[in-house]
Amino acid sequence: MNSIYGIDMEKSFNEMISAQKKLLKGMEVMMNVSEEGSDCTPKELIYKEDKMKLYHYTPLVKSPCKVPTLIVYALVNRQYMMDIQQDRSVIKNLLELGLDVYIIDWGYPTAEDRYLTMEDYIEGYINNAVDVICKNNNVDKVNLIGVCQGGTFSTIYSALHPSKIKNLVTMVTPIDFNIDEGLLFKWGKYLNIDNMVDAYGVVPGSVMNSGFIILKPFQLMVDKYVGLIDNIDNADVMGNFMRMEKWIFDSPGQAGETLRQFVKDLYRDNKLVKGELVIGDKKVDLKNINMPLLNIYAEYDHLVPPSASKPLNDFVSSTDKEMCSFPVGHIGMYVSSKSQKEIAPKMAKWLMDRSKK
C-alpha cells in the first residue's frame, strides 16, 4: 500500500532520503567551507597610534585620483565590511574606478582606553590621519567618506577643519537624532548609559551586539538560519554566510567615555543639529561645512532611518550638495549587488569629478 491515511508513503520516503542526503552533503560542505576572503585587498600600514591603524590600499589604476580618499568607519563594527570578499568589495571597486584609498582601523579598545573621548577620536586620531595622508601626498586636502557613526565623526571633523576636506561623502550617517523612527533612536533617549559605562569602563562588543540583534530578532536570529537550510549544500552560499557571521560577531568594545558622550550629546540632547555640540573647547557649527557634499542613505535602513540622515543637507552651507538614496538596508549598502553596480560607481564618479578642480 502506497498510501496510509491519505499520506503518500513512497513520496514521503523519497523526500526523507533526499533531505538526509542534502544534510549529509551540507555537513561535508560545512566541514570544508572557509570564511576567509575578507579584508584581502592589498594594503600597507602607514601610521599607527595607540589602537588606531591607518592603511593605504595599493592603487589598481596607473594614475589614481590626485586627491586621496580617507574612509572613516564606525567604532562599533569592523571596517572590513567594505572589503568583505573580492566579488563584493566596495574598496576594490573604488580602487578599480580610480580612487586612491586610505582607511582607519580603530582596533579593539582595552581597559586603558576607557577614558578616550570623542575629542580623542576626532581631533586626535582622525586629524592625525588626515595630516599624515596630506604630508605623504603633498596635498592640503583629502576626500572624506564617513560610514554610519564614522559619518557622524567625519561630519563633525569637516565642520571643525573645513580647510582640510576637499569633498565629503556620508553613508547611512545619523545626524538628526530627534526622530520617531528606529528603536535604536528611541532606546538612546532612555538608556541608562551612566550605569553601563560606570560598570564596564569599556563596554563589551557582545553587549552592543545583543542590543542590535533585539532590533530585528526574528530576521537576525531565526529567519537567516531557517533560510540557510535550503542552501546548506552550496559551498558558495555557505562561504558567504560564514564571512558575514564572522563580521557580525567580530565586535570591538566601546571606549566608555566616548559612548557616554555620543549617547548623551547626540541621541539624548541632539546637540549636533542644535549647534550646541562641543568637542574639546570648540563648538561644532555645521554651517562651516562648505565643501561639496554627497549624502547617501538606505531606504530600508532599520539602524539609521533616512529621516536621521537627510537633514544634513539643510544644515550645511555647501552650494554643491546632493542627496542620494538606494533601495537597500544598512548592510546592503556595502555588500549587495546594487552596491557594486551602482553605489560604489556613484561615489567614485562624484569624487573624481570634484577632485579635478
XYZ file of C-alpha atoms in Angstrom:
357
model
C 0.000 0.000 0.000
C 1.473 3.327 -1.083
C -0.975 5.439 0.902
C -1.826 5.408 4.615
C -4.420 7.830 5.972
C -4.110 9.828 2.766
C -0.310 10.136 3.040
C 1.745 9.131 0.001
C 4.268 6.927 1.773
C 6.541 6.439 -1.235
C 6.735 10.169 -1.835
C 7.351 10.879 1.860
C 10.070 8.211 1.991
C 11.806 9.668 -1.075
C 11.623 13.179 0.395
C 13.136 11.923 3.649
C 16.006 10.216 1.811
C 16.569 13.359 -0.275
C 16.639 15.542 2.852
C 19.123 13.203 4.538
C 21.401 13.275 1.502
C 21.203 17.067 1.417
C 22.018 17.263 5.133
C 24.979 14.893 4.773
C 26.256 16.893 1.820
C 25.732 20.054 3.849
C 27.766 18.666 6.747
C 30.579 17.889 4.326
C 30.394 21.407 2.893
C 30.421 22.973 6.376
C 33.478 20.935 7.338
C 35.402 22.301 4.367
C 33.949 25.766 3.832
C 36.274 28.676 4.545
C 35.171 32.042 5.893
C 38.467 33.521 4.735
C 38.473 36.085 1.976
C 37.547 39.213 3.944
C 39.930 42.149 4.152
C 42.019 40.774 1.285
C 42.526 43.824 -0.929
C 46.275 44.614 -0.708
C 47.133 47.461 1.640
C 50.044 48.863 3.636
C 50.153 50.106 7.217
C 51.461 53.669 7.073
C 50.645 55.062 10.520
C 49.778 53.720 13.952
C 48.704 55.498 17.115
C 47.527 53.579 20.172
C 44.980 51.034 18.846
C 44.273 53.005 15.667
C 45.931 51.958 12.409
C 45.903 53.848 9.112
C 46.175 51.746 5.951
C 46.829 52.741 2.347
C 45.405 50.442 -0.323
C 47.581 49.609 -3.299
C 46.216 51.610 -6.267
C 44.721 49.484 -9.034
C 44.995 52.030 -11.856
C 48.073 53.622 -13.386
C 47.140 57.210 -12.497
C 44.826 57.281 -9.476
C 42.931 60.370 -8.330
C 45.333 63.080 -7.152
C 43.188 63.838 -4.109
C 43.464 60.878 -1.693
C 40.312 59.498 -0.090
C 40.089 58.558 3.600
C 37.341 56.201 4.796
C 36.223 56.544 8.426
C 34.133 53.613 9.633
C 32.037 53.308 12.797
C 33.611 52.310 16.103
C 31.062 49.593 16.799
C 31.956 47.214 13.951
C 34.994 46.324 11.878
C 35.798 48.286 8.754
C 36.422 45.198 6.593
C 32.677 45.062 5.897
C 33.636 47.312 2.980
C 36.040 44.592 1.796
C 34.017 41.555 2.845
C 35.038 39.468 -0.186
C 36.633 40.240 -3.510
C 33.472 39.991 -5.623
C 31.544 42.191 -3.167
C 34.226 44.659 -2.108
C 33.386 48.368 -2.090
C 37.080 49.075 -1.508
C 38.247 47.069 -4.516
C 35.535 48.665 -6.626
C 36.591 52.196 -5.638
C 40.216 51.384 -6.413
C 39.364 49.961 -9.838
C 37.389 53.123 -10.555
C 40.463 55.267 -9.898
C 40.360 56.433 -6.290
C 43.438 56.461 -4.048
C 42.012 54.951 -0.857
C 43.043 55.031 2.800
C 41.102 53.561 5.712
C 41.194 53.796 9.501
C 41.114 50.570 11.507
C 40.034 51.523 15.048
C 41.227 48.258 16.551
C 39.935 46.785 19.816
C 39.827 49.130 22.836
C 41.026 47.703 26.127
C 40.834 48.895 29.736
C 43.336 51.725 29.287
C 41.132 53.224 26.566
C 38.042 53.655 28.731
C 38.619 57.398 29.132
C 39.008 58.170 25.427
C 36.527 60.851 24.362
C 35.014 61.969 21.081
C 37.687 64.670 21.062
C 40.390 61.991 21.150
C 38.873 60.215 18.158
C 38.016 63.285 16.080
C 40.624 65.906 16.966
C 43.240 63.278 17.719
C 43.169 60.144 15.591
C 41.207 61.403 12.569
C 43.066 64.712 12.444
C 46.441 62.984 12.703
C 45.461 60.509 9.968
C 44.449 63.367 7.664
C 47.751 65.152 8.330
C 49.762 62.001 7.558
C 47.897 61.485 4.279
C 48.346 65.134 3.269
C 52.056 65.025 4.053
C 52.631 61.739 2.200
C 50.837 63.032 -0.894
C 52.000 66.657 -0.721
C 48.406 67.938 -0.719
C 46.429 70.277 1.510
C 43.093 68.437 1.434
C 41.635 64.933 1.348
C 38.322 63.463 0.305
C 36.473 62.042 3.294
C 33.998 59.130 3.243
C 32.266 58.633 6.585
C 30.219 55.498 7.268
C 27.435 55.290 9.886
C 28.851 56.591 13.200
C 32.069 57.233 11.284
C 29.991 59.534 9.105
C 28.881 61.477 12.181
C 32.520 61.800 13.230
C 33.500 62.811 9.686
C 30.770 65.445 9.585
C 31.952 66.889 12.897
C 35.552 66.823 11.696
C 34.648 68.580 8.447
C 32.864 71.304 10.420
C 35.927 71.780 12.631
C 38.502 71.572 9.811
C 36.830 72.590 6.530
C 40.162 73.723 5.097
C 41.402 70.110 5.124
C 38.461 68.495 3.312
C 38.081 68.657 -0.456
C 34.839 66.650 -0.677
C 32.670 64.979 1.961
C 30.660 61.782 1.432
C 28.410 60.485 4.207
C 26.911 56.995 4.059
C 23.956 55.902 6.252
C 25.011 58.618 8.701
C 22.944 59.693 11.729
C 22.811 63.489 12.013
C 19.393 64.414 13.403
C 18.784 62.172 16.419
C 15.384 63.644 17.314
C 13.352 61.261 15.174
C 10.454 58.952 15.952
C 11.625 56.099 13.721
C 14.012 53.330 14.663
C 14.178 51.533 18.009
C 17.830 52.465 18.391
C 16.945 56.158 18.473
C 14.166 55.544 20.981
C 16.387 53.460 23.225
C 19.141 56.050 23.085
C 16.916 58.609 24.765
C 16.177 56.396 27.762
C 19.243 54.173 28.048
C 20.950 54.430 31.433
C 24.331 54.965 29.828
C 25.964 56.147 33.061
C 25.341 52.824 34.806
C 26.562 50.880 31.788
C 29.786 52.851 31.360
C 30.488 53.007 35.100
C 30.045 49.241 35.342
C 32.101 48.209 32.310
C 34.560 51.007 31.558
C 34.956 49.611 28.057
C 31.503 48.345 27.062
C 31.925 44.837 25.571
C 31.088 44.290 21.938
C 28.830 41.389 22.936
C 26.637 43.777 24.926
C 26.332 46.118 21.951
C 25.632 43.177 19.612
C 22.814 41.914 21.819
C 21.124 45.294 21.516
C 21.425 45.328 17.723
C 20.043 41.783 17.436
C 16.990 42.680 19.537
C 16.144 45.372 16.972
C 15.223 42.646 14.434
C 15.205 39.403 16.459
C 13.343 37.123 14.025
C 15.293 38.194 10.958
C 18.681 38.185 12.685
C 18.272 35.116 14.889
C 15.668 32.887 13.195
C 14.950 33.668 9.548
C 18.544 33.650 8.364
C 19.218 30.225 9.862
C 15.952 28.741 8.571
C 16.735 30.089 5.105
C 20.231 28.644 5.310
C 18.850 25.079 5.359
C 17.801 25.392 1.718
C 21.391 26.138 0.710
C 23.324 24.096 3.247
C 24.949 22.026 0.477
C 26.001 25.098 -1.551
C 29.646 25.935 -0.810
C 29.437 29.497 -2.174
C 26.351 30.370 -0.149
C 27.840 28.826 2.988
C 31.102 30.702 2.479
C 29.245 33.998 2.163
C 27.201 33.163 5.257
C 30.272 32.320 7.334
C 32.047 35.534 6.333
C 29.048 37.608 7.353
C 28.627 35.746 10.643
C 32.295 36.265 11.455
C 31.952 40.004 10.815
C 28.709 40.350 12.791
C 30.232 38.862 15.917
C 33.648 40.490 15.478
C 32.520 43.498 17.508
C 35.064 45.698 19.332
C 34.308 47.032 22.788
C 33.419 50.707 23.095
C 35.505 53.260 24.992
C 33.124 54.179 27.786
C 33.501 57.943 27.828
C 33.099 58.206 24.060
C 29.937 56.103 24.182
C 28.634 58.134 27.131
C 29.147 61.413 25.246
C 27.714 60.034 21.989
C 24.531 58.850 23.713
C 24.037 61.920 25.898
C 25.038 64.695 23.486
C 23.552 63.181 20.335
C 20.879 60.558 20.989
C 19.524 62.325 24.057
C 20.162 66.050 23.524
C 20.547 66.199 19.708
C 23.263 68.826 20.129
C 24.806 68.453 16.671
C 21.880 69.915 14.727
C 21.139 72.406 17.508
C 24.640 73.872 17.164
C 25.376 73.074 20.817
C 27.880 70.235 20.437
C 31.309 70.988 21.877
C 34.369 68.897 21.041
C 37.217 69.810 23.364
C 36.858 73.568 23.564
C 35.378 74.020 20.069
C 31.704 74.412 19.212
C 30.653 72.429 16.146
C 28.866 74.588 13.568
C 27.543 72.596 10.599
C 27.454 75.814 8.554
C 31.248 75.550 8.412
C 30.798 72.631 6.032
C 31.194 74.454 2.718
C 32.817 71.750 0.598
C 30.836 69.578 -1.866
C 28.657 67.085 -0.005
C 27.215 63.746 -1.129
C 24.760 62.387 1.434
C 23.869 58.722 0.769
C 21.183 56.897 2.711
C 19.466 53.494 2.550
C 15.713 53.465 2.083
C 15.220 50.295 4.183
C 17.704 51.068 6.955
C 16.461 49.895 10.378
C 19.565 51.180 12.205
C 19.830 54.669 10.692
C 16.453 55.610 9.171
C 16.542 58.071 6.251
C 14.935 60.732 8.439
C 18.101 60.782 10.579
C 20.409 61.291 7.583
C 18.527 63.568 5.200
C 18.528 66.763 7.342
C 22.310 67.167 6.968
C 21.880 68.915 3.624
C 19.719 71.584 5.275
C 22.328 72.492 7.881
C 25.476 72.865 5.757
C 26.463 75.911 3.708
C 27.714 73.882 0.723
C 26.366 75.069 -2.613
C 27.298 71.774 -4.266
C 25.324 69.233 -2.255
C 23.443 66.130 -3.265
C 21.269 63.542 -1.562
C 21.200 60.041 -2.975
C 19.098 57.072 -1.833
C 19.260 53.389 -2.686
C 16.614 50.687 -2.059
C 18.779 48.649 0.303
C 19.203 48.112 4.040
C 22.058 49.230 6.269
C 24.380 46.333 5.417
C 23.140 46.127 1.841
C 24.813 49.484 1.305
C 28.145 47.615 1.243
C 27.524 44.013 0.209
C 24.553 43.969 -2.163
C 24.871 43.646 -5.926
C 23.377 47.131 -6.134
C 26.272 48.383 -4.006
C 28.780 47.059 -6.505
C 26.877 48.117 -9.627
C 25.513 51.494 -8.531
C 26.611 52.817 -5.129
C 30.407 52.474 -5.409
C 30.439 53.811 -9.011
C 28.279 56.750 -7.926
C 30.711 57.653 -5.131
C 33.786 57.208 -7.297
C 32.490 59.330 -10.181
C 31.196 62.024 -7.839
C 34.565 62.287 -6.095
C 36.630 62.055 -9.289
C 34.613 64.837 -10.937
C 35.173 67.135 -7.953
C 38.806 66.267 -7.383
C 39.928 67.737 -10.708
C 39.139 71.314 -9.750
